[in-house]
CSV table of C-alpha atoms in Angstrom, one decimal:
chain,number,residue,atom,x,y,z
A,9,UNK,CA,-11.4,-4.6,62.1
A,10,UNK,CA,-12.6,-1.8,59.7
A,11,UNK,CA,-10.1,-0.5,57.6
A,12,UNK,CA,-9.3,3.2,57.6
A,13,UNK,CA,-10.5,5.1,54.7
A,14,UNK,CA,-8.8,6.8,52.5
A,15,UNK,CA,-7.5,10.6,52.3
A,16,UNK,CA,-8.9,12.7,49.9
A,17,UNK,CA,-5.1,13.4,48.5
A,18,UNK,CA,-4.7,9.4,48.4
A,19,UNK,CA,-8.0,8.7,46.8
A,20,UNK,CA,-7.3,11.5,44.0
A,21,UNK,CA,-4.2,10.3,43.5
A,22,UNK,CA,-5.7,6.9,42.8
A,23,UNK,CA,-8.7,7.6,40.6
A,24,UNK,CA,-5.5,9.6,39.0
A,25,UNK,CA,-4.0,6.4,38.1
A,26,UNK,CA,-7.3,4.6,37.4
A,27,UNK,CA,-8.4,6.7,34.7
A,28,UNK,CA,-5.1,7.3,32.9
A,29,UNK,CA,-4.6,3.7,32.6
A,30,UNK,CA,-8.3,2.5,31.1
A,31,UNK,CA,-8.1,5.5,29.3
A,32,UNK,CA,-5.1,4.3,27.3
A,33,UNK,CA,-6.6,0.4,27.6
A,34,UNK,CA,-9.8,1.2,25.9
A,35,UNK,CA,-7.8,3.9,23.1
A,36,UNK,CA,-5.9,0.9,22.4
A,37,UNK,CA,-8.9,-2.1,22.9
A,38,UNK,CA,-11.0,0.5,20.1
A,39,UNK,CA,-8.1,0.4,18.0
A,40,UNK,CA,-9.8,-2.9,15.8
A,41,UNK,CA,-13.1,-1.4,15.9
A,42,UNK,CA,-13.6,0.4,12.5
A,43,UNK,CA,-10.6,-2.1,10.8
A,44,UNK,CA,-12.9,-5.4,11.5
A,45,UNK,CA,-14.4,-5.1,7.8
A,46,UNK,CA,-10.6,-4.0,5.7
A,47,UNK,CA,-9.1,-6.5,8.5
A,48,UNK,CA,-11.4,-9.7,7.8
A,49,UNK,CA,-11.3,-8.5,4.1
A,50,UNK,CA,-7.8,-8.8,4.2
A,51,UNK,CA,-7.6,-12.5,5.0
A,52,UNK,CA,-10.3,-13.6,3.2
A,53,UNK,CA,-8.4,-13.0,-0.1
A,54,UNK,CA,-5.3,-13.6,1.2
A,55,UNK,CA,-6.9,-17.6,1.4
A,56,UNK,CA,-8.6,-17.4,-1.8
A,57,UNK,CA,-5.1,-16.4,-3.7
A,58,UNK,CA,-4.0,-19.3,-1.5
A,59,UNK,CA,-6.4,-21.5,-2.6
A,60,UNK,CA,-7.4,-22.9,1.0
A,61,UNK,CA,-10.8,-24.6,1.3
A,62,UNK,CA,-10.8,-26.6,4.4
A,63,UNK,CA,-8.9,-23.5,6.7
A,64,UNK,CA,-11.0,-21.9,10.0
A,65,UNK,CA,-11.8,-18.7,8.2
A,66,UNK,CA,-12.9,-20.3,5.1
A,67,UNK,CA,-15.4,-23.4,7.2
A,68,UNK,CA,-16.5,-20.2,9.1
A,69,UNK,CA,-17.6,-18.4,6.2
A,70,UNK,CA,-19.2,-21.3,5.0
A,71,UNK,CA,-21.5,-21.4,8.2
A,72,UNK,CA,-22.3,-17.7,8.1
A,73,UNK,CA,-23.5,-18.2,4.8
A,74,UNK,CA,-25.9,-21.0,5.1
A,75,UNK,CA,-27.1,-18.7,7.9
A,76,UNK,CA,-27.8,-16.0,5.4
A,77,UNK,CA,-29.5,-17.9,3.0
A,78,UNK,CA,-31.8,-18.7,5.4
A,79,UNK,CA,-33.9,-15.8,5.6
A,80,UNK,CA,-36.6,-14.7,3.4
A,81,UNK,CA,-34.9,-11.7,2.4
A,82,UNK,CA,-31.9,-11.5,0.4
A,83,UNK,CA,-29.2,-10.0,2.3
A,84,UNK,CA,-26.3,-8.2,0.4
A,85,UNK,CA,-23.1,-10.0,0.1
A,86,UNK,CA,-21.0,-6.6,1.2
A,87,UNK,CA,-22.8,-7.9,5.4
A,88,UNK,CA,-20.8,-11.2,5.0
A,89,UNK,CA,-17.5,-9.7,6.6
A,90,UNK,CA,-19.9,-7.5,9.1
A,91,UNK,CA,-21.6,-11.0,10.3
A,92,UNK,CA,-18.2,-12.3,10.6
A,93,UNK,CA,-16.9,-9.2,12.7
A,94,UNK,CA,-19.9,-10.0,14.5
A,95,UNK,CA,-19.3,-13.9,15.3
A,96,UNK,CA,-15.8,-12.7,16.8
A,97,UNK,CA,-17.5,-9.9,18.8
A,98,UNK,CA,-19.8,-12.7,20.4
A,99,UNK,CA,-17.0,-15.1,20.7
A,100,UNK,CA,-15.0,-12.7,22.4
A,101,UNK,CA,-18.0,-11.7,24.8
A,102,UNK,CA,-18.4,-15.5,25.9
A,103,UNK,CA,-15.2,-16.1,27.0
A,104,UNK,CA,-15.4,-12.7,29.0
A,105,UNK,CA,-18.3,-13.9,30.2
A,106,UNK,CA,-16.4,-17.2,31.6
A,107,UNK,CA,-13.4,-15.4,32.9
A,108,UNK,CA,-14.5,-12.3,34.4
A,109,UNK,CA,-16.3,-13.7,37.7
A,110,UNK,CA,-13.0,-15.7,38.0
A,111,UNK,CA,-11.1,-12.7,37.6
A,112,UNK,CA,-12.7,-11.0,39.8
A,113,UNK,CA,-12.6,-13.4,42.5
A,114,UNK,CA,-8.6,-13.5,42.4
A,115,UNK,CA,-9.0,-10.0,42.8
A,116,UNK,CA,-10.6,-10.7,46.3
A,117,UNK,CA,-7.7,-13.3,47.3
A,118,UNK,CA,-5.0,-11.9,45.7
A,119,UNK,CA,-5.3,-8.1,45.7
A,120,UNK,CA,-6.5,-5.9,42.4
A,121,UNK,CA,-3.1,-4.9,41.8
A,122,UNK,CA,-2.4,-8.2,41.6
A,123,UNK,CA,-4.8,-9.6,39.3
A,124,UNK,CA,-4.9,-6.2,37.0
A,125,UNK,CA,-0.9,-6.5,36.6
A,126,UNK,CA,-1.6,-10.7,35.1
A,127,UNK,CA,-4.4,-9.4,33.2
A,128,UNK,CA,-2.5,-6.8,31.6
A,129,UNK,CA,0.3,-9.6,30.5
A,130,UNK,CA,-2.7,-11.4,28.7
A,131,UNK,CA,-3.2,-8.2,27.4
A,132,UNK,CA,0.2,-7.7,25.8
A,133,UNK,CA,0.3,-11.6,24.5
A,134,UNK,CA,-3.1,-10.7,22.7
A,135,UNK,CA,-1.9,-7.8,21.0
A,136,UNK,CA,1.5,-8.9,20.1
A,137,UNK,CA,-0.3,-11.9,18.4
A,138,UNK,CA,-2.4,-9.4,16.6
A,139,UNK,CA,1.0,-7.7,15.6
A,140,UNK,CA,1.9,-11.1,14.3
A,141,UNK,CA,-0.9,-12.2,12.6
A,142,UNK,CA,-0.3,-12.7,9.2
A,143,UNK,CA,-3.0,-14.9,8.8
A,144,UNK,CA,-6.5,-15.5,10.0
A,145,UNK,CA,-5.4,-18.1,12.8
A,146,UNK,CA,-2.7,-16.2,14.5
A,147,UNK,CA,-5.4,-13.2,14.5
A,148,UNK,CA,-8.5,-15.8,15.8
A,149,UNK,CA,-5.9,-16.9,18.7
A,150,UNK,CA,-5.4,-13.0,19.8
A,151,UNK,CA,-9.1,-12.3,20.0
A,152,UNK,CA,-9.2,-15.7,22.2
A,153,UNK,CA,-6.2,-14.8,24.6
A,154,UNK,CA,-7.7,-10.7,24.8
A,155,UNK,CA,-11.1,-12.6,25.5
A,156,UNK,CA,-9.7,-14.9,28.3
A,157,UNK,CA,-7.7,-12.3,29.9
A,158,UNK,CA,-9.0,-9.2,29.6
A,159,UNK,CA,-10.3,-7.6,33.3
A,160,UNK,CA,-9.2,-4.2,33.2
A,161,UNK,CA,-12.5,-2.6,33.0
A,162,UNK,CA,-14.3,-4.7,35.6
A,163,UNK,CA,-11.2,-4.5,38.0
A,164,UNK,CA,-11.5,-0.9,37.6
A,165,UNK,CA,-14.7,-0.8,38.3
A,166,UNK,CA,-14.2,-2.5,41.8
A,167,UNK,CA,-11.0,-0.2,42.7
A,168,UNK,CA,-13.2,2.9,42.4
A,169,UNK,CA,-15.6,1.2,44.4
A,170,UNK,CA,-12.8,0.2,47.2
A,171,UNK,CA,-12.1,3.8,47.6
A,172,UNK,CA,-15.8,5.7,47.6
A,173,UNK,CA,-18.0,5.8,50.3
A,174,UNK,CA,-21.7,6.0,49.7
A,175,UNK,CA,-21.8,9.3,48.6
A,176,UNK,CA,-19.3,9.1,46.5
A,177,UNK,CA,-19.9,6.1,44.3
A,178,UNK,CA,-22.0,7.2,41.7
A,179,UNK,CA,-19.6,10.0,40.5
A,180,UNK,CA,-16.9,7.6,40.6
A,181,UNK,CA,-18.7,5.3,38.4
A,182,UNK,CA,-19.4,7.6,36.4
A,183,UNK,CA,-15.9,9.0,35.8
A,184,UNK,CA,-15.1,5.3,34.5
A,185,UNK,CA,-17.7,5.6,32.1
A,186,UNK,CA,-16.4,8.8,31.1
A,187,UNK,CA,-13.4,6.6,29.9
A,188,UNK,CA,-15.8,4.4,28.0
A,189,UNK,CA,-17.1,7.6,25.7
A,190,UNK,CA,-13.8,9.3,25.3
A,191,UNK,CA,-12.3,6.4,24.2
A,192,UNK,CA,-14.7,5.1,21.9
A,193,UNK,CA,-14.6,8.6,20.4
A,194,UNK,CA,-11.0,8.9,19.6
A,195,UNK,CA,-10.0,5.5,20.0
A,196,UNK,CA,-11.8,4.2,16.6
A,197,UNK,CA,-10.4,7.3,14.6
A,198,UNK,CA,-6.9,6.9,15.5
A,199,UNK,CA,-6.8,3.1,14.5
A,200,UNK,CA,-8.5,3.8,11.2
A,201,UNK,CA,-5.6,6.7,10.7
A,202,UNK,CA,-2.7,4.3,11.5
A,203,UNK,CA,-4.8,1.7,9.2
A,204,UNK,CA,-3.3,3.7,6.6
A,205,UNK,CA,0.3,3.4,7.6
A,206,UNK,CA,1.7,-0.2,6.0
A,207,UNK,CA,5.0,-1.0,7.5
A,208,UNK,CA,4.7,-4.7,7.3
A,209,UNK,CA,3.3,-6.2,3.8
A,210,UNK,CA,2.4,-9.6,5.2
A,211,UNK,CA,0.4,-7.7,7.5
A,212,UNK,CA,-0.8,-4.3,6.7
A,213,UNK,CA,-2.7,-3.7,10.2
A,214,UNK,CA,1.1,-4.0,11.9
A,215,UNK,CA,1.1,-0.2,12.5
A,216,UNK,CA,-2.4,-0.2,14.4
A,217,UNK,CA,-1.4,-3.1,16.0
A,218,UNK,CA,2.5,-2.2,17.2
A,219,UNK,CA,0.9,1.2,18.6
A,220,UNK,CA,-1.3,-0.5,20.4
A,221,UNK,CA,0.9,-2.6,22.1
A,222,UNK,CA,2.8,0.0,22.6
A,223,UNK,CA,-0.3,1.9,24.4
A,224,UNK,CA,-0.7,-1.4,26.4
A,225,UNK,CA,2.8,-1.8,27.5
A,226,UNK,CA,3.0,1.9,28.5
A,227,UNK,CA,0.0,1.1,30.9
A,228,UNK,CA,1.5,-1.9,32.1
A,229,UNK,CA,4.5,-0.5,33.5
A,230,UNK,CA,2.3,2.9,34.6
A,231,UNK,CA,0.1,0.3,36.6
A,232,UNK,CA,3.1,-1.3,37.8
A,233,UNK,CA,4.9,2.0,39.2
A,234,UNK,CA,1.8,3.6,40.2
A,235,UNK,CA,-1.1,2.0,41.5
A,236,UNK,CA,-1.6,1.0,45.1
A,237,UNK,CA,-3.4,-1.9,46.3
A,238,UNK,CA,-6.8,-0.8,46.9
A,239,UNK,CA,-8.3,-3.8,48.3
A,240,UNK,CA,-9.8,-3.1,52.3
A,241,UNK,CA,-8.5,-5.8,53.7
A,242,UNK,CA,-5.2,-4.4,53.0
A,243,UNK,CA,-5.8,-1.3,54.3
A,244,UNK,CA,-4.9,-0.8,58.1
A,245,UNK,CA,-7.9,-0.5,61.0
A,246,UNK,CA,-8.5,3.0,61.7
A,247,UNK,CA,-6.8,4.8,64.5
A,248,UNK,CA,-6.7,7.7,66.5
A,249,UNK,CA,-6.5,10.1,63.4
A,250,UNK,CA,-10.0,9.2,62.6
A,251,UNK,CA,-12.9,7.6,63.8
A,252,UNK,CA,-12.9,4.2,65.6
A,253,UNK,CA,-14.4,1.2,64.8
A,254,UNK,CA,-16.1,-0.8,67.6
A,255,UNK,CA,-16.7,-4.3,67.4
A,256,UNK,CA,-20.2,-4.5,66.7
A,257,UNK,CA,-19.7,-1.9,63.6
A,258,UNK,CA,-16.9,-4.1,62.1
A,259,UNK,CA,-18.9,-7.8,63.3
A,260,UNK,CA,-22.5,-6.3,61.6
A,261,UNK,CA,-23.6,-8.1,58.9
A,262,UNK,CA,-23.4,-6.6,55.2
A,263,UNK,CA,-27.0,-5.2,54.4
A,264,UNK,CA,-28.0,-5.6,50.8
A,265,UNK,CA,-31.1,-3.7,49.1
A,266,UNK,CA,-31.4,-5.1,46.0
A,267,UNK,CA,-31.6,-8.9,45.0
A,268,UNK,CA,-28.4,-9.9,42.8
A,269,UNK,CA,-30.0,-12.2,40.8
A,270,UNK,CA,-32.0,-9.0,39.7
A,271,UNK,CA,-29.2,-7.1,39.2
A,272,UNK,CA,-27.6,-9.0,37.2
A,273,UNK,CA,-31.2,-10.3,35.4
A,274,UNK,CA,-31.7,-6.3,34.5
A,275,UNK,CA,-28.3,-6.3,33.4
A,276,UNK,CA,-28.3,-9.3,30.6
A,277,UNK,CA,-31.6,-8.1,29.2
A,278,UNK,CA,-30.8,-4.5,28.7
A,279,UNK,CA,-27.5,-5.6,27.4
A,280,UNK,CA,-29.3,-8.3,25.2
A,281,UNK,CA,-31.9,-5.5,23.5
A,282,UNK,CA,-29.3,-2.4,23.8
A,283,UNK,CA,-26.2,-4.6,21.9
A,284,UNK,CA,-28.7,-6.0,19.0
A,285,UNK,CA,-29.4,-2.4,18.5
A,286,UNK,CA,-25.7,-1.5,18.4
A,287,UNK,CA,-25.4,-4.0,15.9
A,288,UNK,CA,-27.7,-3.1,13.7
A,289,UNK,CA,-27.1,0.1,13.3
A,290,UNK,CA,-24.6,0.2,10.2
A,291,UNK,CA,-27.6,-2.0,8.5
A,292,UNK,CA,-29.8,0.3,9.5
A,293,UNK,CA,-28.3,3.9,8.1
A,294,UNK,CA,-27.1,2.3,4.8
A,295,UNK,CA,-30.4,0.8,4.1
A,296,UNK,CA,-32.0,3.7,4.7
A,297,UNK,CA,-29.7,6.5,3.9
A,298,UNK,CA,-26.9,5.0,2.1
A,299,UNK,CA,-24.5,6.1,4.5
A,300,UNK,CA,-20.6,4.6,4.0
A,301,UNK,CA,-18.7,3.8,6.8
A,302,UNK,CA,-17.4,7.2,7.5
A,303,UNK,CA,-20.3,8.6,7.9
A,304,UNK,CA,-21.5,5.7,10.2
A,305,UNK,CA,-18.3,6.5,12.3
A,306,UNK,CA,-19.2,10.5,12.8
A,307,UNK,CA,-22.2,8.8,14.1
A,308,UNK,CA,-21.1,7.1,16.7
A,309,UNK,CA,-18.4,9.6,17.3
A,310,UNK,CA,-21.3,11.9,17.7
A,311,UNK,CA,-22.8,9.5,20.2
A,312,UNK,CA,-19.6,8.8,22.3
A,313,UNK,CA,-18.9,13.0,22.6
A,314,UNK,CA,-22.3,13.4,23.8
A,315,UNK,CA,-22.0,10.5,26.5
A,316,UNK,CA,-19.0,11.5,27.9
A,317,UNK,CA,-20.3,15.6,28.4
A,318,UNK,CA,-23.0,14.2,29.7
A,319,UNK,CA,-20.9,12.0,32.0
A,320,UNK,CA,-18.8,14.2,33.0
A,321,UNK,CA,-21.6,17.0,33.8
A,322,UNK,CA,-25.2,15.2,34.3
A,323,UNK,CA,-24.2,11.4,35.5
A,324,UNK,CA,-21.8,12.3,38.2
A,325,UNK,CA,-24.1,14.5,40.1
A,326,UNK,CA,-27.5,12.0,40.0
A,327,UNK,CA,-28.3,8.9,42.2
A,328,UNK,CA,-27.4,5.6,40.0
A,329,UNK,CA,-31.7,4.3,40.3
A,330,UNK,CA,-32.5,7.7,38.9
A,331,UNK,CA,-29.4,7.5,36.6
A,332,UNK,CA,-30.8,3.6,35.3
A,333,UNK,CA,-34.6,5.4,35.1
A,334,UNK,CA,-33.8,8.3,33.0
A,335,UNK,CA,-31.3,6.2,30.4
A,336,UNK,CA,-33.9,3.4,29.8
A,337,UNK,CA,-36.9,5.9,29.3
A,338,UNK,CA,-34.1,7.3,26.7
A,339,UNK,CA,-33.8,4.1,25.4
A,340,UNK,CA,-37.4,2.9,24.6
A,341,UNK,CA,-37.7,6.6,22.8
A,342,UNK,CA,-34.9,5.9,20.8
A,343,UNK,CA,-35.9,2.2,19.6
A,344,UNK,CA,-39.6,3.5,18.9
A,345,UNK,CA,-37.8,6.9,17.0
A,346,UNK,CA,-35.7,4.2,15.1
A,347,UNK,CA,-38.2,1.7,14.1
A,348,UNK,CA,-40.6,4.8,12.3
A,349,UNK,CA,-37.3,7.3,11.3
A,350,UNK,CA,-37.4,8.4,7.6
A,351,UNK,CA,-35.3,11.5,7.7
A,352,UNK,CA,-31.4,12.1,9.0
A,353,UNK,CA,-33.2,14.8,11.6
A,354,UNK,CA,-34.8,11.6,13.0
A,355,UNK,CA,-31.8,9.7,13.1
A,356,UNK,CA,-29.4,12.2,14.5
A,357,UNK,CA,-32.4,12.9,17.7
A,358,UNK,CA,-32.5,9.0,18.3
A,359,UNK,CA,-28.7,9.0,18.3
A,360,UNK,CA,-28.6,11.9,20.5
A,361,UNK,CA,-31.4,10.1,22.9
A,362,UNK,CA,-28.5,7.0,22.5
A,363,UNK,CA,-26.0,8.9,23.8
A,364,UNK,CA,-28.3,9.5,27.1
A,365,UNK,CA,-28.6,6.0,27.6
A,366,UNK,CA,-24.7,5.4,27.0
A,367,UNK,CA,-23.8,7.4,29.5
A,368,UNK,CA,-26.4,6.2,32.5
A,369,UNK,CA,-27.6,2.6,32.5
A,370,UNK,CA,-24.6,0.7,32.8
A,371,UNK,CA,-22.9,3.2,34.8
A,372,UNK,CA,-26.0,3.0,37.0
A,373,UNK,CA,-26.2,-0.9,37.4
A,374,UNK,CA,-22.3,-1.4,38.4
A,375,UNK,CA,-22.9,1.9,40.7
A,376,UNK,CA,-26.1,-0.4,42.5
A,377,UNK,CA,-23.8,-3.8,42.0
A,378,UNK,CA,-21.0,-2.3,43.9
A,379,UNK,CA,-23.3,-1.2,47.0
A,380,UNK,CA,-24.6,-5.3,47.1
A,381,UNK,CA,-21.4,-6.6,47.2
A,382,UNK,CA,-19.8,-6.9,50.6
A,383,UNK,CA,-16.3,-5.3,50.9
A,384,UNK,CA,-14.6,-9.2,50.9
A,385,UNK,CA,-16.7,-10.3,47.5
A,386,UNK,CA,-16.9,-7.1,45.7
A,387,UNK,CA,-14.4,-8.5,43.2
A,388,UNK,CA,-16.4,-11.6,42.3
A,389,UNK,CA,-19.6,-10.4,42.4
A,390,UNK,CA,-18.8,-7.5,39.9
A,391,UNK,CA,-17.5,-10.2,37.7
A,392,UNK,CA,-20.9,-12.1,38.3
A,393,UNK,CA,-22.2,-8.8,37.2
A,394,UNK,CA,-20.1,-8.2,34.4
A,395,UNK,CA,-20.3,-11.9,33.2
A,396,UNK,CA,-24.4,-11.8,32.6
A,397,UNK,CA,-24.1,-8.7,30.9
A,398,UNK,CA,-21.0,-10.2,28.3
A,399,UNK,CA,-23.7,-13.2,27.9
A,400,UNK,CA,-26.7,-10.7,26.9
A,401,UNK,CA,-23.8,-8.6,24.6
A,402,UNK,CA,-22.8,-12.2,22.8
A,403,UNK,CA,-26.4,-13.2,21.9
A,404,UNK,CA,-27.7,-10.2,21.2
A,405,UNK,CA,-26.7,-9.1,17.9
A,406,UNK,CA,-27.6,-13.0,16.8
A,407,UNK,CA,-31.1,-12.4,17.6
A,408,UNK,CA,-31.7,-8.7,17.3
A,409,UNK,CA,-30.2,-8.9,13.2
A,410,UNK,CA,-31.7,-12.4,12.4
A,411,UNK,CA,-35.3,-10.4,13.4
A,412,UNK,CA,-34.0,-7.6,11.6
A,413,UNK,CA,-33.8,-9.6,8.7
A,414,UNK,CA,-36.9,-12.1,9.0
A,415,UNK,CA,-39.2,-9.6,9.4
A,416,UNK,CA,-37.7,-6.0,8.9
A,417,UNK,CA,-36.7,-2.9,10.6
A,418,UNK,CA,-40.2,-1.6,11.7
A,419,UNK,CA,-40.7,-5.1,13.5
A,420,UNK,CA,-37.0,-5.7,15.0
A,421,UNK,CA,-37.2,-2.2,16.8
A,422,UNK,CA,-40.9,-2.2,18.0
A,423,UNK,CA,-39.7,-5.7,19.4
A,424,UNK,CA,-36.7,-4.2,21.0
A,425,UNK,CA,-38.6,-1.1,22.2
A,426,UNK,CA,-41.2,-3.9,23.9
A,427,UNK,CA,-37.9,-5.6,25.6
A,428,UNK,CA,-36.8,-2.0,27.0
A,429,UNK,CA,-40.3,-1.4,28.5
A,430,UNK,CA,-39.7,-4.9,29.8
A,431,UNK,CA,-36.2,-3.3,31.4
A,432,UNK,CA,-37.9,-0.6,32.5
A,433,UNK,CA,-40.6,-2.5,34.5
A,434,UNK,CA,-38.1,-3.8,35.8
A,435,UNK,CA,-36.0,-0.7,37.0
A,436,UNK,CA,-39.1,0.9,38.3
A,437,UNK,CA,-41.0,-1.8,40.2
A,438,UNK,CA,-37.8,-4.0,41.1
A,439,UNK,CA,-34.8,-2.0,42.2
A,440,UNK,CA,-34.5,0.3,45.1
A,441,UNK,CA,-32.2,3.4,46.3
A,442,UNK,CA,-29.3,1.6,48.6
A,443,UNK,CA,-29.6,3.9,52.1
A,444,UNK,CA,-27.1,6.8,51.1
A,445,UNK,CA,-27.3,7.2,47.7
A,446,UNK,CA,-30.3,9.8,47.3
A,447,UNK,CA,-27.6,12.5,47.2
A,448,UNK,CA,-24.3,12.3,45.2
A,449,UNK,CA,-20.8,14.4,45.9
């Protein structure tokens, strides 16, 4: 049986609940974000005043440096705690990258509710380690429980799917991403504030941390009063109220337009290019410009404001193909712009042309995911989704900074601009329009 859809009062009422609460999981998940280099900094002399030699952080320094030393160009000692934010970031993507297509099957079984509500008690464990974490272990075993249980984002992603007809999905999708750019716009700025509150002397991050747990518990029990299940299959058939299934509507098959496998191929490699980029970036503007980390972060503030207007005003209202199209073309300006920049002027257009591709491409690619996916798989196929992209996000920095470093800036970014054009043959000769989506509401 089809299951009824859903009132316009009851679906606001649940994209409602849906945006509140990853609005308050990414505030809190960007908390970390700008403390990674004071954070990391903070236990690496805490083990050299304890004289430890044979601890994890110290053997995992020891690696990142024989990787340093292995390029031709010398490479500042002030990047060793930036590579080592990096090896967490990647470490932290893999194990999203195992989890989520698990997740995201549950999700299918067990409801999203469900699933969302055990995620979000990962969630709090994580963080209350982090609150904890007076030294570099306790903190390494919260980024592996955060990375093992985190599913907030893709679940969300299939709940505003659940409730959105054709027509509707792309504006939905885009209203999640919305979340993405406000809360990497605030979120980092707030945790560098509370940074500067020391409560607890064995850990001087206890302030950022405790309000982010707080955040996350708040959610928790907002999720747990509020949200619905939105699965179909829990939904009633339809009845006299509205219009009636027959049989052959609710027996016919699930008609896909795109291939997954190129989906989810796009995905990884725009993911793989886009996140070395990301990475690279602080190198980048101090090299060049000498910039210190605050002005880094007005950067990327700059960049996360300008996503989520255009988000909120420009994504919403076009089809997700021409959403993908116009964000990659964005994209291979930018890299070219960045690999030849030798003003700011130059460096504040390619951010700006950044903060088009922010707001589009991924947005885009969940949108076309979500119309593949049949209503009984939609959870673990936007996990498959989600998992290739974590994959591309883990190895990219690796390769995009060890080119970066080999054989300089001009060279890593006319490689990465190559790889874009590569994306964008694909998103121009490989993916189609799904039937519905050539108008958006």
């Amino acid at each position: 049986m089809a299951a009824q859809p859903i009132s316009p009062a009851r679906r606001k009422r649940i994209l409602r609940v849906i945006f509140i609460s990853l609005l308050l999981d990414l505030i809190s998940f960007t908390f970390i974000l700008p403390l990674f280099p004071r954070l990391l900094e903070f236990y690496r002399n805490l083990e050299a005043t304890q004289g430890s030699s044979n601890s994890i952080l110290s053997r995992i320094l020891l690696a990142l440096n024989a990787y340093k030393q292995s390029f031709s160009r010398p490479i500042s000692d002030r990047y060793d705690v930036v590579l080592l934010g990096g090896a967490l970031g990647s470490l932290f993507s893999v194990l999203q990258a195992i989890t989520s297509p698990f997740i995201g099957s549950l999700s299918d079984k067990y409801g999203r509710r469900t699933a969302l509500l055990w995620s979000m008690a990962g969630n709090i464990a994580s963080v209350a380690l982090w609150v904890a974490a007076t030294d570099f272990r306790t903190f390494l075993a919260s980024r592996v429980v955060g990375g093992l249980s985190e599913g907030n984002v893709q679940l969300a992603t299939a709940m505003a799917a659940d409730i959105s007809d054709e027509k509707q999905r792309a504006s939905t999708m885009a209203l999640v991403g919305a979340c993405f750019s406000v809360a990497f716009t605030f979120g980092p700025a707030l945790g560098a504030a509370l940074a500067n509150v020391e409560t607890v002397v064995a850990n001087p991050f206890a302030t950022a941390a405790g309000f982010s747990l707080f955040l996350i518990i708040v959610e928790t029990i907002y999720l747990y009063l509020y949200l619905p299940e939105t699965l179909p299959s829990s939904r009633p058939a339809e009845s006299s109220n509205g219009p009636t299934a027959t049989p052959e509507a609710s027996a016919r098959p699930h008609q896909r337009t795109n291939s997954y496998l190129l989906l989810n191929f796009t995905h990884f490699v725009f993911i793989l290019f886009f996140s070395g980029m990301e990475f690279s970036f602080p190198f980048m503007t101090y090299d060049l410009f000498a910039y210190t980390s605050s002005q880094s972060g007005r950067l990327l503030g700059f960049i996360g404001l300008l996503a989520s207007i255009l988000q909120g005003g420009l994504t919403r209202r076009m089809p997700p193909l021409r959403s993908i199209q116009v964000g990659v073309i964005s994209c291979i300006a930018s890299f070219f712009l960045l690999g030849r920049l030798t003003t700011e002027a130059g460096l504040w257009t390619a951010a700006g042309l950044l903060a088009v591709t922010t707001s589009t491409v991924v947005t885009g690619l969940n949108t076309l995911s979500s119309f593949e996916a049949a209503e009984s798989e939609r959870g673990g196929k936007m996990g498959n989704h989600r998992s290739w992209g974590q994959v591309g996000r883990a190895l990219g920095p690796l390769l995009f900074c060890t080119l970066y470093w080999w054989a300089g800036r001009d060279v890593a970014y006319a490689a990465g601009g190559a790889g874009m054009l590569g994306v964008c043959a694909l998103v121009f000769g490989g993916l189609k329009a799904p039937p519905g989506t050539s108008s958006v509401r």
